[in-house]
Short mmCIF file of C-alpha atoms in Angstrom, two decimals:
data_model
loop_
_atom_site.label_atom_id
_atom_site.label_comp_id
_atom_site.label_asym_id
_atom_site.label_seq_id
_atom_site.Cartn_x
_atom_site.Cartn_y
_atom_site.Cartn_z
CA UNK A 7 14.14 -0.34 -7.15
CA UNK A 8 15.41 3.09 -8.03
CA UNK A 9 15.73 4.23 -11.61
CA UNK A 10 18.67 6.39 -12.66
CA UNK A 11 18.31 9.09 -15.34
CA UNK A 12 20.76 8.83 -18.25
CA UNK A 13 21.14 12.63 -18.32
CA UNK A 14 19.92 15.66 -16.34
CA UNK A 15 16.56 17.20 -17.15
CA UNK A 16 16.10 20.96 -17.07
CA UNK A 17 13.02 22.54 -15.61
CA UNK A 18 10.77 23.87 -18.36
CA UNK A 19 7.72 26.05 -17.83
CA UNK A 20 4.49 25.49 -19.74
CA UNK A 21 5.31 21.90 -20.63
CA UNK A 22 3.49 18.60 -21.05
CA UNK A 23 4.89 15.08 -20.99
CA UNK A 24 4.10 12.04 -23.11
CA UNK A 25 5.03 8.47 -22.17
CA UNK A 26 6.91 7.28 -25.25
CA UNK A 27 7.82 3.64 -25.68
CA UNK A 28 8.60 4.07 -29.38
CA UNK A 29 5.75 1.73 -30.29
CA UNK A 30 2.81 2.32 -32.62
CA UNK A 31 0.40 4.07 -30.26
CA UNK A 32 2.82 6.25 -28.30
CA UNK A 33 4.58 7.34 -31.49
CA UNK A 34 1.29 8.62 -32.90
CA UNK A 35 0.37 10.34 -29.61
CA UNK A 36 3.79 11.98 -29.26
CA UNK A 37 3.73 13.30 -32.82
CA UNK A 38 0.13 14.54 -32.54
CA UNK A 39 0.85 16.24 -29.19
CA UNK A 40 3.98 17.92 -30.54
CA UNK A 41 2.09 19.32 -33.53
CA UNK A 42 -0.63 20.75 -31.27
CA UNK A 43 1.94 22.05 -28.77
CA UNK A 44 3.82 23.98 -31.44
CA UNK A 45 0.75 26.11 -32.10
CA UNK A 46 0.20 26.64 -28.37
CA UNK A 47 3.79 27.49 -27.49
CA UNK A 48 4.21 24.43 -25.27
CA UNK A 49 7.24 22.22 -24.83
CA UNK A 50 6.70 18.47 -25.10
CA UNK A 51 8.82 16.09 -23.01
CA UNK A 52 8.94 12.55 -24.37
CA UNK A 53 9.56 10.22 -21.41
CA UNK A 54 11.10 6.88 -22.31
CA UNK A 55 11.67 4.10 -19.79
CA UNK A 56 14.37 1.55 -20.63
CA UNK A 57 13.29 -1.58 -18.77
CA UNK A 58 16.44 -3.55 -19.51
CA UNK A 59 14.37 -6.67 -20.19
CA UNK A 60 14.64 -6.99 -23.98
CA UNK A 61 17.83 -7.46 -26.05
CA UNK A 62 16.59 -4.81 -28.53
CA UNK A 63 15.89 -2.20 -25.84
CA UNK A 64 19.08 -0.22 -26.56
CA UNK A 65 18.26 -0.12 -30.27
CA UNK A 66 14.72 1.10 -29.51
CA UNK A 67 16.09 3.91 -27.39
CA UNK A 68 18.54 4.98 -30.11
CA UNK A 69 15.82 4.90 -32.75
CA UNK A 70 13.44 6.97 -30.63
CA UNK A 71 16.21 9.49 -29.91
CA UNK A 72 16.96 9.85 -33.62
CA UNK A 73 13.27 10.30 -34.38
CA UNK A 74 12.87 13.04 -31.77
CA UNK A 75 15.94 14.83 -33.12
CA UNK A 76 14.48 14.79 -36.65
CA UNK A 77 11.18 16.17 -35.39
CA UNK A 78 12.96 18.87 -33.40
CA UNK A 79 14.95 19.91 -36.49
CA UNK A 80 11.62 20.14 -38.30
CA UNK A 81 10.31 22.60 -35.73
CA UNK A 82 8.40 20.32 -33.35
CA UNK A 83 9.03 21.23 -29.67
CA UNK A 84 10.10 17.74 -28.54
CA UNK A 85 12.76 16.82 -25.99
CA UNK A 86 13.50 13.19 -25.18
CA UNK A 87 14.39 11.97 -21.69
CA UNK A 88 15.46 8.43 -20.97
CA UNK A 89 15.53 6.62 -17.66
CA UNK A 90 16.85 3.11 -17.27
CA UNK A 91 15.46 0.91 -14.52
CA UNK A 92 17.93 -0.48 -12.05
CA UNK A 93 17.64 -3.99 -10.67
CA UNK A 94 15.17 -6.68 -11.66
CA UNK A 95 12.00 -8.33 -10.35
CA UNK A 96 12.41 -10.02 -6.99
CA UNK A 97 12.05 -13.79 -6.73
CA UNK A 98 8.40 -14.68 -7.12
CA UNK A 99 7.45 -11.21 -8.36
CA UNK A 100 5.55 -10.93 -11.64
CA UNK A 101 7.70 -9.40 -14.38
CA UNK A 102 4.65 -7.60 -15.75
CA UNK A 103 3.72 -6.19 -12.34
CA UNK A 104 7.32 -5.15 -11.60
CA UNK A 105 7.73 -3.48 -14.98
CA UNK A 106 4.45 -1.59 -14.67
CA UNK A 107 5.15 -0.41 -11.11
CA UNK A 108 8.70 0.73 -11.87
CA UNK A 109 7.71 2.26 -15.21
CA UNK A 110 5.11 4.54 -13.62
CA UNK A 111 7.55 5.51 -10.87
CA UNK A 112 10.19 6.40 -13.47
CA UNK A 113 7.70 8.34 -15.60
CA UNK A 114 6.58 10.34 -12.56
CA UNK A 115 10.18 11.11 -11.57
CA UNK A 116 11.08 12.30 -15.07
CA UNK A 117 7.90 14.39 -15.33
CA UNK A 118 8.64 16.16 -12.06
CA UNK A 119 12.24 16.82 -13.05
CA UNK A 120 11.00 18.31 -16.34
CA UNK A 121 8.57 20.60 -14.53
CA UNK A 122 5.50 18.71 -15.78
CA UNK A 123 2.50 17.76 -13.70
CA UNK A 124 0.66 16.06 -16.60
CA UNK A 125 1.63 12.89 -18.46
CA UNK A 126 -0.26 11.65 -21.53
CA UNK A 127 -0.66 7.90 -22.03
CA UNK A 128 -1.46 6.29 -25.37
CA UNK A 129 -3.96 3.55 -24.45
CA UNK A 130 -6.94 3.33 -26.80
CA UNK A 131 -10.34 1.67 -26.95
CA UNK A 132 -9.07 -1.83 -27.68
CA UNK A 133 -6.66 -1.61 -24.74
CA UNK A 134 -9.64 -0.69 -22.58
CA UNK A 135 -11.69 -3.62 -23.88
CA UNK A 136 -8.81 -6.05 -23.26
CA UNK A 137 -8.40 -4.72 -19.72
CA UNK A 138 -12.09 -5.30 -18.99
CA UNK A 139 -11.81 -8.92 -20.12
CA UNK A 140 -8.64 -9.52 -18.10
CA UNK A 141 -10.20 -8.02 -14.98
CA UNK A 142 -13.30 -10.16 -15.47
CA UNK A 143 -11.16 -13.30 -15.76
CA UNK A 144 -9.44 -12.29 -12.49
CA UNK A 145 -12.79 -12.10 -10.72
CA UNK A 146 -12.72 -8.32 -10.28
CA UNK A 147 -15.69 -6.31 -9.07
CA UNK A 148 -17.01 -3.01 -10.35
CA UNK A 149 -13.85 -1.08 -9.57
CA UNK A 150 -11.68 -3.50 -11.55
CA UNK A 151 -14.14 -3.75 -14.43
CA UNK A 152 -14.09 0.04 -14.74
CA UNK A 153 -10.60 -0.61 -16.15
CA UNK A 154 -8.57 2.46 -17.15
CA UNK A 155 -9.93 5.94 -16.34
CA UNK A 156 -9.51 8.79 -18.81
CA UNK A 157 -7.90 10.84 -16.04
CA UNK A 158 -6.32 9.99 -12.69
CA UNK A 159 -4.12 11.87 -10.23
CA UNK A 160 -1.48 10.12 -8.13
CA UNK A 161 1.24 11.77 -6.07
CA UNK A 162 0.71 15.14 -7.73
CA UNK A 163 0.91 13.83 -11.31
CA UNK A 164 -2.12 13.94 -13.62
CA UNK A 165 -2.26 10.87 -15.87
CA UNK A 166 -4.43 11.44 -18.92
CA UNK A 167 -5.52 9.01 -21.66
CA UNK A 168 -6.83 11.31 -24.40
CA UNK A 169 -7.29 8.44 -26.89
CA UNK A 170 -8.87 5.91 -24.56
CA UNK A 171 -12.18 6.03 -26.44
CA UNK A 172 -10.61 6.08 -29.90
CA UNK A 173 -10.49 2.89 -32.01
CA UNK A 174 -7.11 1.52 -32.96
CA UNK A 175 -7.98 2.01 -36.64
CA UNK A 176 -8.02 5.78 -36.14
CA UNK A 177 -4.48 5.65 -34.75
CA UNK A 178 -3.29 3.50 -37.63
CA UNK A 179 -4.82 6.00 -40.07
CA UNK A 180 -2.91 8.84 -38.35
CA UNK A 181 0.36 6.91 -38.63
CA UNK A 182 -0.21 6.27 -42.31
CA UNK A 183 -1.18 9.87 -43.04
CA UNK A 184 2.02 11.25 -41.50
CA UNK A 185 4.22 8.37 -42.65
CA UNK A 186 5.42 7.65 -39.15
CA UNK A 187 7.60 4.71 -38.22
CA UNK A 188 7.67 2.84 -34.94
CA UNK A 189 9.24 -0.18 -33.25
CA UNK A 190 7.49 -3.48 -32.63
CA UNK A 191 8.07 -5.22 -29.31
CA UNK A 192 8.16 -8.97 -29.94
CA UNK A 193 7.23 -9.60 -26.29
CA UNK A 194 3.74 -8.26 -27.06
CA UNK A 195 3.09 -11.59 -28.78
CA UNK A 196 4.71 -13.74 -26.08
CA UNK A 197 2.05 -16.13 -24.81
CA UNK A 198 3.39 -16.31 -21.27
CA UNK A 199 1.85 -12.85 -20.73
CA UNK A 200 -1.91 -12.91 -20.10
CA UNK A 201 -2.61 -9.82 -22.22
CA UNK A 202 -0.58 -11.26 -25.10
CA UNK A 203 -2.55 -14.52 -25.04
CA UNK A 204 -5.78 -12.57 -25.01
CA UNK A 205 -4.61 -10.31 -27.86
CA UNK A 206 -3.23 -13.07 -30.08
CA UNK A 207 -5.44 -16.08 -29.36
CA UNK A 208 -8.77 -14.77 -28.08
CA UNK A 209 -9.42 -11.33 -29.51
CA UNK A 210 -9.54 -12.27 -33.24
CA UNK A 211 -12.07 -15.06 -32.55
CA UNK A 212 -14.11 -12.81 -30.25
CA UNK A 213 -14.54 -9.97 -32.75
CA UNK A 214 -15.20 -12.46 -35.55
CA UNK A 215 -18.14 -13.84 -33.56
CA UNK A 216 -19.17 -10.51 -31.98
CA UNK A 217 -18.10 -7.56 -34.17
CA UNK A 218 -19.34 -5.02 -31.60
CA UNK A 219 -17.33 -6.55 -28.74
CA UNK A 220 -14.91 -3.62 -28.46
CA UNK A 221 -17.45 -0.78 -28.08
CA UNK A 222 -19.67 -3.03 -25.95
CA UNK A 223 -16.85 -3.72 -23.51
CA UNK A 224 -16.00 -0.03 -23.46
CA UNK A 225 -19.60 0.73 -22.56
CA UNK A 226 -19.52 -1.93 -19.83
CA UNK A 227 -16.41 -0.30 -18.36
CA UNK A 228 -18.23 3.03 -18.22
CA UNK A 229 -21.18 1.47 -16.43
CA UNK A 230 -18.82 -0.28 -14.01
CA UNK A 231 -17.10 3.02 -13.24
CA UNK A 232 -20.46 4.58 -12.34
CA UNK A 233 -21.35 1.62 -10.13
CA UNK A 234 -17.93 1.67 -8.46
CA UNK A 235 -18.40 5.35 -7.60
CA UNK A 236 -21.81 4.59 -6.08
CA UNK A 237 -20.40 1.68 -4.06
CA UNK A 238 -17.58 3.86 -2.74
CA UNK A 239 -20.03 6.58 -1.72
CA UNK A 240 -22.13 3.98 0.09
CA UNK A 241 -19.04 2.53 1.77
CA UNK A 242 -18.06 5.97 3.06
CA UNK A 243 -21.54 6.47 4.49
CA UNK A 244 -21.51 3.08 6.21
CA UNK A 245 -17.93 3.53 7.45
CA UNK A 246 -18.92 6.76 9.16
CA UNK A 247 -21.26 4.65 11.31
CA UNK A 248 -19.36 1.37 11.79
CA UNK A 249 -15.80 2.76 11.83
CA UNK A 250 -15.77 6.50 12.56
CA UNK A 251 -12.67 8.31 11.29
CA UNK A 252 -11.49 5.08 9.63
CA UNK A 253 -10.50 3.58 12.97
CA UNK A 254 -11.49 0.22 14.44
CA UNK A 255 -14.57 -1.50 13.07
CA UNK A 256 -17.49 -1.81 15.50
CA UNK A 257 -18.52 -5.37 14.71
CA UNK A 258 -21.98 -5.07 16.28
CA UNK A 259 -22.82 -2.03 14.14
CA UNK A 260 -21.30 -3.69 11.08
CA UNK A 261 -23.31 -6.87 11.70
CA UNK A 262 -26.53 -4.82 11.59
CA UNK A 263 -25.90 -3.95 7.93
CA UNK A 264 -27.32 -6.06 5.09
CA UNK A 265 -24.87 -8.72 3.92
CA UNK A 266 -23.93 -6.97 0.67
CA UNK A 267 -23.18 -3.70 2.49
CA UNK A 268 -21.08 -5.57 5.05
CA UNK A 269 -18.88 -6.85 2.24
CA UNK A 270 -18.74 -3.46 0.54
CA UNK A 271 -17.68 -1.43 3.58
CA UNK A 272 -15.28 -4.18 4.69
CA UNK A 273 -13.46 -4.07 1.35
CA UNK A 274 -13.33 -0.27 1.54
CA UNK A 275 -11.88 -0.28 5.07
CA UNK A 276 -9.36 -3.00 4.27
CA UNK A 277 -8.14 -1.07 1.24
CA UNK A 278 -7.69 2.04 3.41
CA UNK A 279 -5.84 0.10 6.12
CA UNK A 280 -3.66 -2.02 3.85
CA UNK A 281 -2.96 0.65 1.24
CA UNK A 282 -4.08 -1.79 -1.47
CA UNK A 283 -7.00 -3.96 -2.43
CA UNK A 284 -7.67 -6.76 0.04
CA UNK A 285 -7.28 -10.36 -1.13
CA UNK A 286 -10.66 -11.90 -1.84
CA UNK A 287 -9.78 -14.87 0.38
CA UNK A 288 -9.34 -12.51 3.35
CA UNK A 289 -12.65 -10.75 2.66
CA UNK A 290 -14.50 -14.07 2.41
CA UNK A 291 -12.93 -15.36 5.59
CA UNK A 292 -13.84 -12.26 7.57
CA UNK A 293 -17.39 -12.29 6.26
CA UNK A 294 -17.73 -15.90 7.43
CA UNK A 295 -15.88 -15.72 10.77
CA UNK A 296 -16.21 -12.18 12.07
CA UNK A 297 -19.95 -12.11 12.89
CA UNK A 298 -19.63 -14.93 15.47
CA UNK A 299 -16.10 -14.19 16.74
CA UNK A 300 -15.43 -12.59 20.12
CA UNK A 301 -11.70 -12.09 19.67
CA UNK A 302 -9.05 -13.24 17.25
CA UNK A 303 -6.44 -12.40 14.64
CA UNK A 304 -6.35 -12.68 10.89
CA UNK A 305 -3.11 -12.31 8.89
CA UNK A 306 -3.20 -9.64 6.16
CA UNK A 307 -0.56 -8.22 3.80
CA UNK A 308 1.96 -6.33 5.92
CA UNK A 309 0.33 -7.04 9.27
CA UNK A 310 -2.76 -8.51 10.84
CA UNK A 311 -6.33 -7.71 11.79
CA UNK A 312 -7.08 -7.94 15.51
CA UNK A 313 -10.49 -8.35 17.12
CA UNK A 314 -10.94 -7.51 20.79
CA UNK A 315 -14.08 -6.58 22.67
CA UNK A 316 -16.12 -6.28 19.52
CA UNK A 317 -13.73 -3.99 17.64
CA UNK A 318 -11.61 -5.02 14.66
CA UNK A 319 -8.41 -3.04 14.16
CA UNK A 320 -5.48 -3.17 11.77
CA UNK A 321 -1.94 -3.49 13.11
CA UNK A 322 1.31 -3.45 11.20
CA UNK A 323 3.47 -6.42 12.15
CA UNK A 324 7.21 -6.83 11.57
CA UNK A 325 8.64 -10.04 10.12
CA UNK A 326 10.16 -11.26 13.40
CA UNK A 327 6.94 -10.68 15.28
CA UNK A 328 4.86 -12.35 12.55
CA UNK A 329 7.14 -15.42 12.48
CA UNK A 330 7.01 -15.80 16.26
CA UNK A 331 3.22 -15.57 16.29
CA UNK A 332 2.85 -18.08 13.45
CA UNK A 333 5.15 -20.49 15.31
CA UNK A 334 3.16 -20.04 18.51
CA UNK A 335 -0.09 -20.77 16.69
CA UNK A 336 1.35 -23.92 15.12
CA UNK A 337 2.67 -25.13 18.45
CA UNK A 338 -0.72 -24.69 20.07
CA UNK A 339 -2.69 -26.06 17.12
CA UNK A 340 -4.61 -22.82 16.59
CA UNK A 341 -5.87 -21.32 13.35
CA UNK A 342 -4.84 -17.89 12.16
CA UNK A 343 -8.11 -16.37 13.35
CA UNK A 344 -7.98 -17.92 16.80
CA UNK A 345 -7.67 -15.91 19.99
CA UNK A 346 -4.07 -15.85 21.12
CA UNK A 347 -2.09 -14.18 23.91
CA UNK A 348 1.41 -14.68 22.43
CA UNK A 349 4.87 -14.29 23.84
CA UNK A 350 6.69 -11.08 23.08
CA UNK A 351 8.22 -12.62 19.97
CA UNK A 352 11.68 -13.14 21.49
CA UNK A 353 12.73 -14.90 24.66
CA UNK A 354 13.56 -12.09 27.14
CA UNK A 355 16.31 -12.52 29.74
CA UNK A 356 15.22 -13.27 33.34
CA UNK A 357 15.80 -9.64 34.26
CA UNK A 358 17.64 -6.57 32.98
CA UNK A 359 18.90 -3.82 35.28
CA UNK A 360 18.80 -0.29 33.84
CA UNK A 361 19.40 3.04 35.56
CA UNK A 362 16.23 5.00 34.81
CA UNK A 363 16.85 7.78 37.31
CA UNK A 364 17.76 10.25 34.55
CA UNK A 365 15.40 11.56 31.83
CA UNK A 366 15.88 10.03 28.41
CA UNK A 367 15.12 6.91 26.36
CA UNK A 368 16.55 3.62 27.48
CA UNK A 369 16.42 0.44 25.40
CA UNK A 370 16.08 -2.88 27.19
CA UNK A 371 18.11 -5.80 25.75
CA UNK A 372 15.88 -8.71 24.77
CA UNK A 373 12.75 -6.55 24.47
CA UNK A 374 11.50 -4.78 21.35
CA UNK A 375 11.06 -1.35 22.89
CA UNK A 376 12.38 1.25 25.31
CA UNK A 377 11.57 3.07 28.52
CA UNK A 378 10.88 6.78 28.12
CA UNK A 379 11.73 8.77 31.26
CA UNK A 380 10.76 12.38 32.05
CA UNK A 381 11.22 14.56 35.12
CA UNK A 382 7.89 15.44 36.75
CA UNK A 383 6.80 17.27 39.89
CA UNK A 384 4.00 14.94 40.97
CA UNK A 385 2.54 11.52 40.21
CA UNK A 386 5.90 9.97 39.39
CA UNK A 387 8.32 7.50 40.97
CA UNK A 388 11.11 8.43 43.35
CA UNK A 389 14.22 8.77 41.14
CA UNK A 390 16.28 6.90 43.74
CA UNK A 391 14.12 3.78 43.28
CA UNK A 392 14.88 3.85 39.55
CA UNK A 393 18.68 3.75 39.81
CA UNK A 394 18.70 -0.06 39.64
CA UNK A 395 15.31 -0.68 38.05
CA UNK A 396 14.72 -4.21 36.82
CA UNK A 397 12.84 -5.04 33.61
CA UNK A 398 11.34 -8.51 33.99
CA UNK A 399 8.85 -10.75 32.23
CA UNK A 400 5.53 -11.66 33.87
CA UNK A 401 5.77 -14.83 35.93
CA UNK A 402 2.27 -14.94 37.34
CA UNK A 403 0.97 -13.88 40.72
CA UNK A 404 1.81 -10.19 40.30
CA UNK A 405 -0.80 -7.82 41.70
CA UNK A 406 -1.32 -4.23 40.61
CA UNK A 407 -2.98 -1.44 42.62
CA UNK A 408 -4.74 1.06 40.37
CA UNK A 409 -5.12 3.90 42.89
CA UNK A 410 -4.58 4.53 46.58
CA UNK A 411 -8.13 3.61 47.56
CA UNK A 412 -8.36 0.38 45.56
CA UNK A 413 -7.47 -3.22 46.32
CA UNK A 414 -4.49 -4.79 44.50
CA UNK A 415 -5.73 -7.26 41.86
CA UNK A 416 -4.13 -9.73 39.47
CA UNK A 417 -2.70 -8.31 36.28
CA UNK A 418 -5.13 -10.36 34.19
CA UNK A 419 -8.13 -8.77 35.90
CA UNK A 420 -6.61 -5.31 35.71
CA UNK A 421 -5.88 -5.72 32.00
CA UNK A 422 -9.45 -6.87 31.39
CA UNK A 423 -10.89 -3.97 33.37
CA UNK A 424 -8.73 -1.48 31.46
CA UNK A 425 -9.61 -3.01 28.07
CA UNK A 426 -5.99 -3.81 27.20
CA UNK A 427 -6.08 -6.42 24.38
CA UNK A 428 -4.01 -9.60 24.79
CA UNK A 429 -1.48 -8.64 22.09
CA UNK A 430 -0.68 -5.36 23.87
CA UNK A 431 0.19 -7.08 27.16
CA UNK A 432 3.57 -8.71 26.43
CA UNK A 433 5.97 -6.05 27.71
CA UNK A 434 8.42 -5.95 30.61
CA UNK A 435 7.27 -5.15 34.12
CA UNK A 436 9.38 -2.60 35.93
CA UNK A 437 10.49 -3.46 39.49
CA UNK A 438 12.79 -1.69 41.93
CA UNK A 439 15.94 -3.29 43.34
CA UNK A 440 13.90 -4.94 46.14
CA UNK A 441 11.41 -6.47 43.67
CA UNK A 442 8.48 -4.12 44.34
CA UNK A 443 6.27 -3.49 41.32
CA UNK A 444 6.62 -0.01 39.88
CA UNK A 445 5.21 0.05 36.33
CA UNK A 446 2.95 -2.20 34.25
CA UNK A 447 2.83 -1.10 30.57
CA UNK A 448 -0.79 -0.58 29.60
CA UNK A 449 -1.83 0.06 33.21
CA UNK A 450 0.66 2.66 34.39
CA UNK A 451 2.29 3.31 37.76
CA UNK A 452 1.34 1.09 40.67
CA UNK A 453 -0.33 3.37 43.23
CA UNK A 454 1.99 2.05 45.94
CA UNK A 455 5.03 3.31 43.97
CA UNK A 456 3.93 6.93 43.57
CA UNK A 457 6.50 9.21 45.20
CA UNK A 458 5.60 11.62 48.01
CA UNK A 459 5.71 15.35 47.32
CA UNK A 460 9.04 17.09 47.52
CA UNK A 461 11.33 14.33 46.26
CA UNK A 462 12.89 14.17 42.76
CA UNK A 463 10.61 11.96 40.69
CA UNK A 464 10.22 10.61 37.20
CA UNK A 465 7.40 9.48 34.92
CA UNK A 466 8.22 6.27 33.07
CA UNK A 467 6.36 4.74 30.15
CA UNK A 468 7.06 1.81 27.86
CA UNK A 469 7.34 2.58 24.12
CA UNK A 470 7.23 -0.57 21.96
CA UNK A 471 8.93 -0.67 18.59
CA UNK A 472 6.50 0.11 15.75
CA UNK A 473 6.24 -3.46 14.44
CA UNK A 474 5.26 -4.72 17.88
CA UNK A 475 2.68 -1.98 18.53
#
């Protein structure tokens, strides 16, 4: 959901940005940064995101704006920018997750518009300790338990947490020393948020029983960060052997690894393919099923994993395609990881006649793809035979001749010989007006259809839509 700035932001050289909610911690960080920036000749951009979720949000924004104006009149180089989020969480989406995702996107957009490549965040040591506990309760591994890094770079923006290792008491002392005022967000105590329950109900009892809990959890996060870095380095080394260049996983090579390294490199590959951490249920299922499987499919966020001839690959799948495949599995009583040679996802017409005699791209009604035609001098099909070309579904019994010296064989055998996986086979066959086979997607031109020298000819290939690839 896009966020719309409330006013334009001018580019400013030699500037730094601070995420400013108006709360206790960010107020202290903004004031401290502005004081240091004045001596260094830097401009400070206070970036405030109006989430539109709290009835007091407008009042918080006005109060923060008034505070920044007072500081600016006092000589602090502070400029406030406000961006209000548009829209709301989708049905079933976590409000916390939505707010965090959109907040970081808005902060990055404002920072770029202000000419800043660095944004300071106000999390401190207790925030870090709470994050470790929450990640532990979610079953996270070393990467999750490492919690919040001091520095991270995403999409060209450097996110820094200069106070991550500072106790909250030090921040409170700074606020008192400079007589700073801030706003309190009542939602921080709302028990329907996991962090709020931890902060209100659990943390006081924990530190009462274990006074050193906060620094101990901080230390644990540091150890976890070191271990996560080692595990990633090991995953990269193993991936170079079992999945060179991040492509399909060679299951035989992967199976030769010790069990723990199998899981480690599998999580690393899945994260690279999916663009996010893989669900633990998917990792566990693959660890259990993949070693003995010969072919199959496993649904994953945004697509599916496909195993064929000992290689596991990731494929993005569109919603129509995914629904059709799920329906086909249900109808045939197959599990999600079962081998399946599905229909194309939509019922194609008996045949479609298209003039492919001219170069260009030609969509075929009822099929998720198009024919791509080019003029060639050799190895193509006589253009005259393509004037009334028919795109038809496989009916069985078709035979394809690979080259002039070979014997025509069934499409199934030709697909197997060429290593074409089952999910890449549903595509239209191309016939001429008399019903002679011209093209089989995945196999190419039937040798009997290659045009003699000297006649106008065309190369034709089938290009599936991306979600069916």
